[in-house]
PDB file of N, CA and C in Angstrom:
ATOM      1  N   MET A   8     107.260 130.911  96.976  1.00 60.00           N
ATOM      2  CA  MET A   8     106.477 132.098  96.679  1.00 60.00           C
ATOM      3  C   MET A   8     106.471 132.999  97.910  1.00 60.00           C
ATOM      4  N   ALA A   9     106.849 134.233  97.740  1.00 77.00           N
ATOM      5  CA  ALA A   9     106.896 135.191  98.847  1.00 77.00           C
ATOM      6  C   ALA A   9     105.500 135.736  99.139  1.00 77.00           C
ATOM      7  N   SER A  10     105.359 136.272 100.320  1.00 87.00           N
ATOM      8  CA  SER A  10     104.074 136.844 100.731  1.00 87.00           C
ATOM      9  C   SER A  10     103.880 138.233 100.151  1.00 87.00           C
ATOM     10  N   ASN A  11     102.637 138.570  99.881  1.00 90.00           N
ATOM     11  CA  ASN A  11     102.247 139.871  99.365  1.00 90.00           C
ATOM     12  C   ASN A  11     102.326 140.902 100.500  1.00 90.00           C
ATOM     13  N   ALA A  12     102.913 142.047 100.224  1.00 92.00           N
ATOM     14  CA  ALA A  12     103.080 143.090 101.240  1.00 92.00           C
ATOM     15  C   ALA A  12     101.736 143.553 101.810  1.00 92.00           C
ATOM     16  N   ASP A  13     100.697 143.567 100.997  1.00 95.00           N
ATOM     17  CA  ASP A  13      99.365 143.961 101.483  1.00 95.00           C
ATOM     18  C   ASP A  13      98.836 142.956 102.511  1.00 95.00           C
ATOM     19  N   PHE A  14      99.072 141.668 102.269  1.00 95.00           N
ATOM     20  CA  PHE A  14      98.636 140.642 103.221  1.00 95.00           C
ATOM     21  C   PHE A  14      99.410 140.771 104.530  1.00 95.00           C
ATOM     22  N   VAL A  15     100.703 141.028 104.440  1.00 96.00           N
ATOM     23  CA  VAL A  15     101.529 141.207 105.641  1.00 96.00           C
ATOM     24  C   VAL A  15     101.013 142.391 106.455  1.00 96.00           C
ATOM     25  N   GLN A  16     100.687 143.484 105.794  1.00 96.00           N
ATOM     26  CA  GLN A  16     100.156 144.660 106.492  1.00 96.00           C
ATOM     27  C   GLN A  16      98.800 144.356 107.119  1.00 96.00           C
ATOM     28  N   TYR A  17      97.963 143.618 106.416  1.00 97.00           N
ATOM     29  CA  TYR A  17      96.645 143.242 106.937  1.00 97.00           C
ATOM     30  C   TYR A  17      96.788 142.421 108.211  1.00 97.00           C
ATOM     31  N   ILE A  18      97.662 141.421 108.196  1.00 97.00           N
ATOM     32  CA  ILE A  18      97.880 140.597 109.390  1.00 97.00           C
ATOM     33  C   ILE A  18      98.434 141.454 110.528  1.00 97.00           C
ATOM     34  N   SER A  19      99.364 142.320 110.224  1.00 97.00           N
ATOM     35  CA  SER A  19      99.915 143.223 111.255  1.00 97.00           C
ATOM     36  C   SER A  19      98.809 144.069 111.873  1.00 97.00           C
ATOM     37  N   ASP A  20      97.928 144.594 111.044  1.00 96.00           N
ATOM     38  CA  ASP A  20      96.802 145.399 111.538  1.00 96.00           C
ATOM     39  C   ASP A  20      95.857 144.555 112.401  1.00 96.00           C
ATOM     40  N   GLN A  21      95.602 143.322 111.983  1.00 97.00           N
ATOM     41  CA  GLN A  21      94.698 142.444 112.730  1.00 97.00           C
ATOM     42  C   GLN A  21      95.261 142.098 114.108  1.00 97.00           C
ATOM     43  N   CYS A  22      96.574 142.066 114.240  1.00 96.00           N
ATOM     44  CA  CYS A  22      97.228 141.717 115.510  1.00 96.00           C
ATOM     45  C   CYS A  22      97.448 142.927 116.412  1.00 96.00           C
ATOM     46  N   SER A  23      97.202 144.112 115.911  1.00 95.00           N
ATOM     47  CA  SER A  23      97.622 145.347 116.580  1.00 95.00           C
ATOM     48  C   SER A  23      97.023 145.570 117.966  1.00 95.00           C
ATOM     49  N   GLY A  24      95.924 144.931 118.290  1.00 94.00           N
ATOM     50  CA  GLY A  24      95.351 145.073 119.623  1.00 94.00           C
ATOM     51  C   GLY A  24      96.167 144.412 120.714  1.00 94.00           C
ATOM     52  N   ALA A  25      97.157 143.597 120.329  1.00 96.00           N
ATOM     53  CA  ALA A  25      97.983 142.878 121.306  1.00 96.00           C
ATOM     54  C   ALA A  25      99.187 143.686 121.771  1.00 96.00           C
ATOM     55  N   GLY A  26      99.567 144.706 121.012  1.00 95.00           N
ATOM     56  CA  GLY A  26     100.750 145.495 121.359  1.00 95.00           C
ATOM     57  C   GLY A  26     101.381 146.066 120.104  1.00 95.00           C
ATOM     58  N   GLU A  27     102.658 146.396 120.199  1.00 96.00           N
ATOM     59  CA  GLU A  27     103.390 146.959 119.061  1.00 96.00           C
ATOM     60  C   GLU A  27     103.778 145.827 118.110  1.00 96.00           C
ATOM     61  N   ILE A  28     103.198 145.815 116.936  1.00 97.00           N
ATOM     62  CA  ILE A  28     103.397 144.747 115.961  1.00 97.00           C
ATOM     63  C   ILE A  28     104.358 145.227 114.872  1.00 97.00           C
ATOM     64  N   VAL A  29     105.363 144.386 114.602  1.00 97.00           N
ATOM     65  CA  VAL A  29     106.342 144.665 113.553  1.00 97.00           C
ATOM     66  C   VAL A  29     106.538 143.392 112.747  1.00 97.00           C
ATOM     67  N   ALA A  30     106.496 143.516 111.427  1.00 97.00           N
ATOM     68  CA  ALA A  30     106.794 142.386 110.537  1.00 97.00           C
ATOM     69  C   ALA A  30     108.148 142.662 109.896  1.00 97.00           C
ATOM     70  N   LYS A  31     109.045 141.673 109.993  1.00 96.00           N
ATOM     71  CA  LYS A  31     110.392 141.821 109.432  1.00 96.00           C
ATOM     72  C   LYS A  31     110.610 140.766 108.358  1.00 96.00           C
ATOM     73  N   LYS A  32     111.118 141.230 107.229  1.00 93.00           N
ATOM     74  CA  LYS A  32     111.388 140.325 106.116  1.00 93.00           C
ATOM     75  C   LYS A  32     112.545 139.407 106.496  1.00 93.00           C
ATOM     76  N   MET A  33     112.334 138.108 106.274  1.00 88.00           N
ATOM     77  CA  MET A  33     113.393 137.141 106.540  1.00 88.00           C
ATOM     78  C   MET A  33     113.252 135.952 105.604  1.00 88.00           C
ATOM     79  N   PHE A  34     114.298 135.626 104.903  1.00 80.00           N
ATOM     80  CA  PHE A  34     114.329 134.465 104.016  1.00 80.00           C
ATOM     81  C   PHE A  34     113.199 134.482 102.984  1.00 80.00           C
ATOM     82  N   GLY A  35     112.860 135.651 102.485  1.00 80.00           N
ATOM     83  CA  GLY A  35     111.826 135.750 101.466  1.00 80.00           C
ATOM     84  C   GLY A  35     110.415 135.874 102.002  1.00 80.00           C
ATOM     85  N   ASP A  36     110.216 135.605 103.271  1.00 92.00           N
ATOM     86  CA  ASP A  36     108.902 135.774 103.891  1.00 92.00           C
ATOM     87  C   ASP A  36     109.070 136.680 105.114  1.00 92.00           C
ATOM     88  N   TYR A  37     108.212 136.541 106.125  1.00 96.00           N
ATOM     89  CA  TYR A  37     108.225 137.495 107.227  1.00 96.00           C
ATOM     90  C   TYR A  37     108.124 136.811 108.588  1.00 96.00           C
ATOM     91  N   GLY A  38     108.861 137.373 109.542  1.00 96.00           N
ATOM     92  CA  GLY A  38     108.662 137.064 110.948  1.00 96.00           C
ATOM     93  C   GLY A  38     107.799 138.177 111.504  1.00 96.00           C
ATOM     94  N   ILE A  39     106.895 137.863 112.427  1.00 97.00           N
ATOM     95  CA  ILE A  39     106.018 138.892 112.992  1.00 97.00           C
ATOM     96  C   ILE A  39     106.218 138.935 114.505  1.00 97.00           C
ATOM     97  N   TYR A  40     106.403 140.146 115.019  1.00 96.00           N
ATOM     98  CA  TYR A  40     106.782 140.383 116.404  1.00 96.00           C
ATOM     99  C   TYR A  40     105.728 141.213 117.122  1.00 96.00           C
ATOM    100  N   CYS A  41     105.583 140.959 118.406  1.00 96.00           N
ATOM    101  CA  CYS A  41     104.738 141.780 119.272  1.00 96.00           C
ATOM    102  C   CYS A  41     105.587 142.211 120.458  1.00 96.00           C
ATOM    103  N   ASN A  42     105.742 143.508 120.620  1.00 93.00           N
ATOM    104  CA  ASN A  42     106.550 144.060 121.711  1.00 93.00           C
ATOM    105  C   ASN A  42     107.922 143.404 121.771  1.00 93.00           C
ATOM    106  N   GLY A  43     108.522 143.175 120.605  1.00 92.00           N
ATOM    107  CA  GLY A  43     109.869 142.642 120.514  1.00 92.00           C
ATOM    108  C   GLY A  43     109.977 141.125 120.512  1.00 92.00           C
ATOM    109  N   LYS A  44     108.896 140.404 120.747  1.00 94.00           N
ATOM    110  CA  LYS A  44     108.911 138.937 120.745  1.00 94.00           C
ATOM    111  C   LYS A  44     108.402 138.415 119.415  1.00 94.00           C
ATOM    112  N   ILE A  45     109.151 137.508 118.811  1.00 95.00           N
ATOM    113  CA  ILE A  45     108.648 136.880 117.589  1.00 95.00           C
ATOM    114  C   ILE A  45     107.611 135.838 118.004  1.00 95.00           C
ATOM    115  N   PHE A  46     106.442 135.955 117.447  1.00 97.00           N
ATOM    116  CA  PHE A  46     105.366 135.029 117.813  1.00 97.00           C
ATOM    117  C   PHE A  46     104.817 134.268 116.617  1.00 97.00           C
ATOM    118  N   GLY A  47     105.226 134.659 115.418  1.00 97.00           N
ATOM    119  CA  GLY A  47     104.670 133.988 114.261  1.00 97.00           C
ATOM    120  C   GLY A  47     105.434 134.263 112.982  1.00 97.00           C
ATOM    121  N   LEU A  48     104.944 133.644 111.928  1.00 97.00           N
ATOM    122  CA  LEU A  48     105.523 133.790 110.601  1.00 97.00           C
ATOM    123  C   LEU A  48     104.406 134.019 109.590  1.00 97.00           C
ATOM    124  N   ILE A  49     104.736 134.735 108.546  1.00 97.00           N
ATOM    125  CA  ILE A  49     103.837 134.889 107.412  1.00 97.00           C
ATOM    126  C   ILE A  49     104.602 134.336 106.216  1.00 97.00           C
ATOM    127  N   CYS A  50     104.139 133.210 105.713  1.00 95.00           N
ATOM    128  CA  CYS A  50     104.799 132.518 104.607  1.00 95.00           C
ATOM    129  C   CYS A  50     103.777 132.181 103.531  1.00 95.00           C
ATOM    130  N   ASP A  51     104.092 132.541 102.306  1.00 94.00           N
ATOM    131  CA  ASP A  51     103.205 132.246 101.175  1.00 94.00           C
ATOM    132  C   ASP A  51     101.773 132.702 101.432  1.00 94.00           C
ATOM    133  N   ASP A  52     101.630 133.900 101.977  1.00 95.00           N
ATOM    134  CA  ASP A  52     100.320 134.498 102.267  1.00 95.00           C
ATOM    135  C   ASP A  52      99.484 133.648 103.217  1.00 95.00           C
ATOM    136  N   LYS A  53     100.152 133.022 104.172  1.00 97.00           N
ATOM    137  CA  LYS A  53      99.480 132.291 105.245  1.00 97.00           C
ATOM    138  C   LYS A  53     100.095 132.744 106.567  1.00 97.00           C
ATOM    139  N   PHE A  54      99.261 132.804 107.602  1.00 97.00           N
ATOM    140  CA  PHE A  54      99.666 133.290 108.918  1.00 97.00           C
ATOM    141  C   PHE A  54      99.830 132.109 109.866  1.00 97.00           C
ATOM    142  N   TYR A  55     101.023 131.993 110.424  1.00 97.00           N
ATOM    143  CA  TYR A  55     101.351 130.915 111.353  1.00 97.00           C
ATOM    144  C   TYR A  55     101.764 131.515 112.688  1.00 97.00           C
ATOM    145  N   MET A  56     101.327 130.873 113.777  1.00 97.00           N
ATOM    146  CA  MET A  56     101.723 131.316 115.115  1.00 97.00           C
ATOM    147  C   MET A  56     102.431 130.191 115.843  1.00 97.00           C
ATOM    148  N   LYS A  57     103.395 130.585 116.681  1.00 97.00           N
ATOM    149  CA  LYS A  57     104.092 129.595 117.496  1.00 97.00           C
ATOM    150  C   LYS A  57     103.080 128.878 118.379  1.00 97.00           C
ATOM    151  N   PRO A  58     103.218 127.586 118.512  1.00 97.00           N
ATOM    152  CA  PRO A  58     102.269 126.848 119.347  1.00 97.00           C
ATOM    153  C   PRO A  58     102.538 127.066 120.842  1.00 97.00           C
ATOM    154  N   THR A  59     101.483 127.425 121.558  1.00 96.00           N
ATOM    155  CA  THR A  59     101.526 127.549 123.015  1.00 96.00           C
ATOM    156  C   THR A  59     100.235 126.950 123.560  1.00 96.00           C
ATOM    157  N   LYS A  60     100.258 126.589 124.819  1.00 96.00           N
ATOM    158  CA  LYS A  60      99.050 126.044 125.444  1.00 96.00           C
ATOM    159  C   LYS A  60      97.947 127.095 125.480  1.00 96.00           C
ATOM    160  N   ALA A  61      98.326 128.327 125.825  1.00 95.00           N
ATOM    161  CA  ALA A  61      97.335 129.404 125.907  1.00 95.00           C
ATOM    162  C   ALA A  61      96.695 129.662 124.544  1.00 95.00           C
ATOM    163  N   GLY A  62      97.521 129.709 123.508  1.00 93.00           N
ATOM    164  CA  GLY A  62      97.001 129.937 122.166  1.00 93.00           C
ATOM    165  C   GLY A  62      96.090 128.814 121.710  1.00 93.00           C
ATOM    166  N   GLU A  63      96.485 127.585 121.999  1.00 95.00           N
ATOM    167  CA  GLU A  63      95.689 126.430 121.581  1.00 95.00           C
ATOM    168  C   GLU A  63      94.303 126.441 122.216  1.00 95.00           C
ATOM    169  N   LYS A  64      94.213 126.852 123.479  1.00 95.00           N
ATOM    170  CA  LYS A  64      92.922 126.909 124.173  1.00 95.00           C
ATOM    171  C   LYS A  64      91.974 127.922 123.524  1.00 95.00           C
ATOM    172  N   MET A  65      92.540 128.951 122.915  1.00 95.00           N
ATOM    173  CA  MET A  65      91.720 130.027 122.362  1.00 95.00           C
ATOM    174  C   MET A  65      91.336 129.823 120.900  1.00 95.00           C
ATOM    175  N   LEU A  66      92.029 128.926 120.205  1.00 95.00           N
ATOM    176  CA  LEU A  66      91.758 128.737 118.783  1.00 95.00           C
ATOM    177  C   LEU A  66      90.397 128.101 118.540  1.00 95.00           C
ATOM    178  N   LYS A  67      89.696 128.607 117.543  1.00 91.00           N
ATOM    179  CA  LYS A  67      88.415 128.014 117.141  1.00 91.00           C
ATOM    180  C   LYS A  67      88.661 126.650 116.509  1.00 91.00           C
ATOM    181  N   GLU A  68      89.732 126.547 115.752  1.00 92.00           N
ATOM    182  CA  GLU A  68      90.110 125.305 115.090  1.00 92.00           C
ATOM    183  C   GLU A  68      91.630 125.193 115.154  1.00 92.00           C
ATOM    184  N   VAL A  69      92.135 124.056 115.653  1.00 94.00           N
ATOM    185  CA  VAL A  69      93.578 123.852 115.763  1.00 94.00           C
ATOM    186  C   VAL A  69      94.068 123.109 114.523  1.00 94.00           C
ATOM    187  N   VAL A  70      94.871 123.823 113.733  1.00 96.00           N
ATOM    188  CA  VAL A  70      95.485 123.245 112.541  1.00 96.00           C
ATOM    189  C   VAL A  70      96.987 123.457 112.691  1.00 96.00           C
ATOM    190  N   ARG A  71      97.736 122.359 112.700  1.00 97.00           N
ATOM    191  CA  ARG A  71      99.197 122.434 112.826  1.00 97.00           C
ATOM    192  C   ARG A  71      99.830 122.069 111.488  1.00 97.00           C
ATOM    193  N   ARG A  72     100.714 122.956 111.037  1.00 97.00           N
ATOM    194  CA  ARG A  72     101.434 122.730 109.785  1.00 97.00           C
ATOM    195  C   ARG A  72     102.782 123.433 109.869  1.00 97.00           C
ATOM    196  N   PRO A  73     103.778 122.909 109.187  1.00 96.00           N
ATOM    197  CA  PRO A  73     105.041 123.654 109.106  1.00 96.00           C
ATOM    198  C   PRO A  73     104.893 124.819 108.123  1.00 96.00           C
ATOM    199  N   PRO A  74     105.405 125.988 108.466  1.00 94.00           N
ATOM    200  CA  PRO A  74     105.287 127.143 107.565  1.00 94.00           C
ATOM    201  C   PRO A  74     106.174 127.029 106.318  1.00 94.00           C
ATOM    202  N   TYR A  75     107.194 126.209 106.397  1.00 92.00           N
ATOM    203  CA  TYR A  75     108.082 125.976 105.264  1.00 92.00           C
ATOM    204  C   TYR A  75     108.711 124.598 105.433  1.00 92.00           C
ATOM    205  N   GLU A  76     109.245 124.071 104.382  1.00 91.00           N
ATOM    206  CA  GLU A  76     109.815 122.721 104.408  1.00 91.00           C
ATOM    207  C   GLU A  76     110.935 122.624 105.442  1.00 91.00           C
ATOM    208  N   GLY A  77     110.841 121.613 106.286  1.00 92.00           N
ATOM    209  CA  GLY A  77     111.859 121.382 107.310  1.00 92.00           C
ATOM    210  C   GLY A  77     111.583 122.073 108.633  1.00 92.00           C
ATOM    211  N   ALA A  78     110.532 122.875 108.708  1.00 92.00           N
ATOM    212  CA  ALA A  78     110.204 123.608 109.942  1.00 92.00           C
ATOM    213  C   ALA A  78     109.358 122.746 110.870  1.00 92.00           C
ATOM    214  N   LYS A  79     109.363 123.117 112.142  1.00 96.00           N
ATOM    215  CA  LYS A  79     108.462 122.501 113.111  1.00 96.00           C
ATOM    216  C   LYS A  79     107.043 122.984 112.822  1.00 96.00           C
ATOM    217  N   ASP A  80     106.059 122.253 113.344  1.00 97.00           N
ATOM    218  CA  ASP A  80     104.675 122.666 113.162  1.00 97.00           C
ATOM    219  C   ASP A  80     104.368 123.931 113.954  1.00 97.00           C
ATOM    220  N   TYR A  81     103.621 124.798 113.336  1.00 97.00           N
ATOM    221  CA  TYR A  81     103.065 126.011 113.937  1.00 97.00           C
ATOM    222  C   TYR A  81     101.557 125.891 113.825  1.00 97.00           C
ATOM    223  N   PHE A  82     100.837 126.778 114.508  1.00 97.00           N
ATOM    224  CA  PHE A  82      99.397 126.868 114.295  1.00 97.00           C
ATOM    225  C   PHE A  82      99.163 127.656 113.007  1.00 97.00           C
ATOM    226  N   LEU A  83      98.416 127.089 112.095  1.00 97.00           N
ATOM    227  CA  LEU A  83      97.995 127.807 110.892  1.00 97.00           C
ATOM    228  C   LEU A  83      96.707 128.533 111.248  1.00 97.00           C
ATOM    229  N   ILE A  84      96.720 129.842 111.153  1.00 96.00           N
ATOM    230  CA  ILE A  84      95.555 130.659 111.491  1.00 96.00           C
ATOM    231  C   ILE A  84      94.832 130.996 110.190  1.00 96.00           C
ATOM    232  N   GLU A  85      93.701 130.357 110.001  1.00 94.00           N
ATOM    233  CA  GLU A  85      92.966 130.558 108.761  1.00 94.00           C
ATOM    234  C   GLU A  85      91.899 131.644 108.888  1.00 94.00           C
ATOM    235  N   ASP A  86      91.361 131.832 110.088  1.00 92.00           N
ATOM    236  CA  ASP A  86      90.347 132.874 110.320  1.00 92.00           C
ATOM    237  C   ASP A  86      91.074 134.148 110.748  1.00 92.00           C
ATOM    238  N   VAL A  87      91.484 134.943 109.765  1.00 94.00           N
ATOM    239  CA  VAL A  87      92.285 136.142 110.054  1.00 94.00           C
ATOM    240  C   VAL A  87      91.465 137.429 110.015  1.00 94.00           C
ATOM    241  N   ASP A  88      90.155 137.325 109.846  1.00 95.00           N
ATOM    242  CA  ASP A  88      89.336 138.526 109.668  1.00 95.00           C
ATOM    243  C   ASP A  88      88.727 139.081 110.948  1.00 95.00           C
ATOM    244  N   ASP A  89      88.867 138.389 112.058  1.00 94.00           N
ATOM    245  CA  ASP A  89      88.306 138.845 113.334  1.00 94.00           C
ATOM    246  C   ASP A  89      89.420 139.480 114.162  1.00 94.00           C
ATOM    247  N   HIS A  90      89.468 140.810 114.131  1.00 93.00           N
ATOM    248  CA  HIS A  90      90.533 141.579 114.795  1.00 93.00           C
ATOM    249  C   HIS A  90      90.672 141.235 116.278  1.00 93.00           C
ATOM    250  N   ALA A  91      89.570 141.220 117.014  1.00 95.00           N
ATOM    251  CA  ALA A  91      89.625 140.964 118.461  1.00 95.00           C
ATOM    252  C   ALA A  91      90.109 139.542 118.741  1.00 95.00           C
ATOM    253  N   TYR A  92      89.636 138.583 117.979  1.00 95.00           N
ATOM    254  CA  TYR A  92      90.029 137.178 118.130  1.00 95.00           C
ATOM    255  C   TYR A  92      91.536 137.017 117.916  1.00 95.00           C
ATOM    256  N   ILE A  93      92.036 137.569 116.827  1.00 96.00           N
ATOM    257  CA  ILE A  93      93.466 137.458 116.508  1.00 96.00           C
ATOM    258  C   ILE A  93      94.299 138.161 117.569  1.00 96.00           C
ATOM    259  N   SER A  94      93.920 139.373 117.941  1.00 96.00           N
ATOM    260  CA  SER A  94      94.671 140.127 118.951  1.00 96.00           C
ATOM    261  C   SER A  94      94.720 139.385 120.283  1.00 96.00           C
ATOM    262  N   ASP A  95      93.615 138.788 120.692  1.00 96.00           N
ATOM    263  CA  ASP A  95      93.570 138.039 121.957  1.00 96.00           C
ATOM    264  C   ASP A  95      94.502 136.829 121.923  1.00 96.00           C
ATOM    265  N   ILE A  96      94.519 136.108 120.811  1.00 96.00           N
ATOM    266  CA  ILE A  96      95.400 134.945 120.699  1.00 96.00           C
ATOM    267  C   ILE A  96      96.865 135.383 120.713  1.00 96.00           C
ATOM    268  N   VAL A  97      97.178 136.444 119.998  1.00 97.00           N
ATOM    269  CA  VAL A  97      98.554 136.950 119.970  1.00 97.00           C
ATOM    270  C   VAL A  97      98.993 137.349 121.375  1.00 97.00           C
ATOM    271  N   LYS A  98      98.134 138.063 122.077  1.00 96.00           N
ATOM    272  CA  LYS A  98      98.463 138.511 123.433  1.00 96.00           C
ATOM    273  C   LYS A  98      98.710 137.317 124.359  1.00 96.00           C
ATOM    274  N   ALA A  99      97.836 136.320 124.326  1.00 96.00           N
ATOM    275  CA  ALA A  99      97.986 135.128 125.175  1.00 96.00           C
ATOM    276  C   ALA A  99      99.243 134.349 124.795  1.00 96.00           C
ATOM    277  N   THR A 100      99.501 134.233 123.512  1.00 96.00           N
ATOM    278  CA  THR A 100     100.691 133.518 123.044  1.00 96.00           C
ATOM    279  C   THR A 100     101.961 134.212 123.522  1.00 96.00           C
ATOM    280  N   CYS A 101     102.008 135.518 123.364  1.00 95.00           N
ATOM    281  CA  CYS A 101     103.215 136.264 123.736  1.00 95.00           C
ATOM    282  C   CYS A 101     103.467 136.253 125.244  1.00 95.00           C
ATOM    283  N   GLU A 102     102.405 136.211 126.024  1.00 95.00           N
ATOM    284  CA  GLU A 102     102.585 136.123 127.476  1.00 95.00           C
ATOM    285  C   GLU A 102     103.262 134.814 127.869  1.00 95.00           C
ATOM    286  N   GLU A 103     103.034 133.769 127.095  1.00 94.00           N
ATOM    287  CA  GLU A 103     103.604 132.457 127.394  1.00 94.00           C
ATOM    288  C   GLU A 103     105.024 132.285 126.832  1.00 94.00           C
ATOM    289  N   LEU A 104     105.371 133.031 125.795  1.00 93.00           N
ATOM    290  CA  LEU A 104     106.694 132.903 125.182  1.00 93.00           C
ATOM    291  C   LEU A 104     107.763 133.555 126.053  1.00 93.00           C
ATOM    292  N   PRO A 105     108.996 133.037 126.001  1.00 88.00           N
ATOM    293  CA  PRO A 105     110.074 133.645 126.785  1.00 88.00           C
ATOM    294  C   PRO A 105     110.428 135.036 126.258  1.00 88.00           C
ATOM    295  N   LYS A 106     111.016 135.843 127.125  1.00 83.00           N
ATOM    296  CA  LYS A 106     111.459 137.173 126.719  1.00 83.00           C
ATOM    297  C   LYS A 106     112.570 137.034 125.692  1.00 83.00           C
ATOM    298  N   PRO A 107     112.660 137.989 124.748  1.00 76.00           N
ATOM    299  CA  PRO A 107     113.734 137.917 123.758  1.00 76.00           C
ATOM    300  C   PRO A 107     115.093 138.102 124.427  1.00 76.00           C
ATOM    301  N   LYS A 108     116.101 137.440 123.879  1.00 77.00           N
ATOM    302  CA  LYS A 108     117.456 137.557 124.413  1.00 77.00           C
ATOM    303  C   LYS A 108     117.990 138.959 124.139  1.00 77.00           C
ATOM    304  N   VAL A 109     118.728 139.495 125.093  1.00 77.00           N
ATOM    305  CA  VAL A 109     119.312 140.824 124.952  1.00 77.00           C
ATOM    306  C   VAL A 109     120.527 140.713 124.046  1.00 77.00           C
ATOM    307  N   LYS A 110     120.571 141.559 123.029  1.00 75.00           N
ATOM    308  CA  LYS A 110     121.728 141.574 122.110  1.00 75.00           C
ATOM    309  C   LYS A 110     122.870 142.298 122.765  1.00 75.00           C
ATOM    310  N   LYS A 111     124.070 141.766 122.575  1.00 76.00           N
ATOM    311  CA  LYS A 111     125.276 142.380 123.153  1.00 76.00           C
ATOM    312  C   LYS A 111     125.818 143.468 122.259  1.00 76.00           C
TER     313      LYS A 111
END
């Protein structure tokens, strides 16, 4: 089941305090980027973030689940209604993630 475009936009808006947020359709669902770094996925109307130490320290509740069959565990973010909370976690997560590779 693919994600609803309204939910994808809502999550993008909730993350917007962290930087330039872009959601890109991939494999029927979405990858979500901040300032060019992919930091999460939106699959089946659920928001997942890449696991980082910084992100884990900030989460109110740590829930790890794969976003799709065969995937590694990500953080499942269930409390998506607090804009400042989500933006802060995204910002901390992205600071810990490596820079995106330069395309040739």
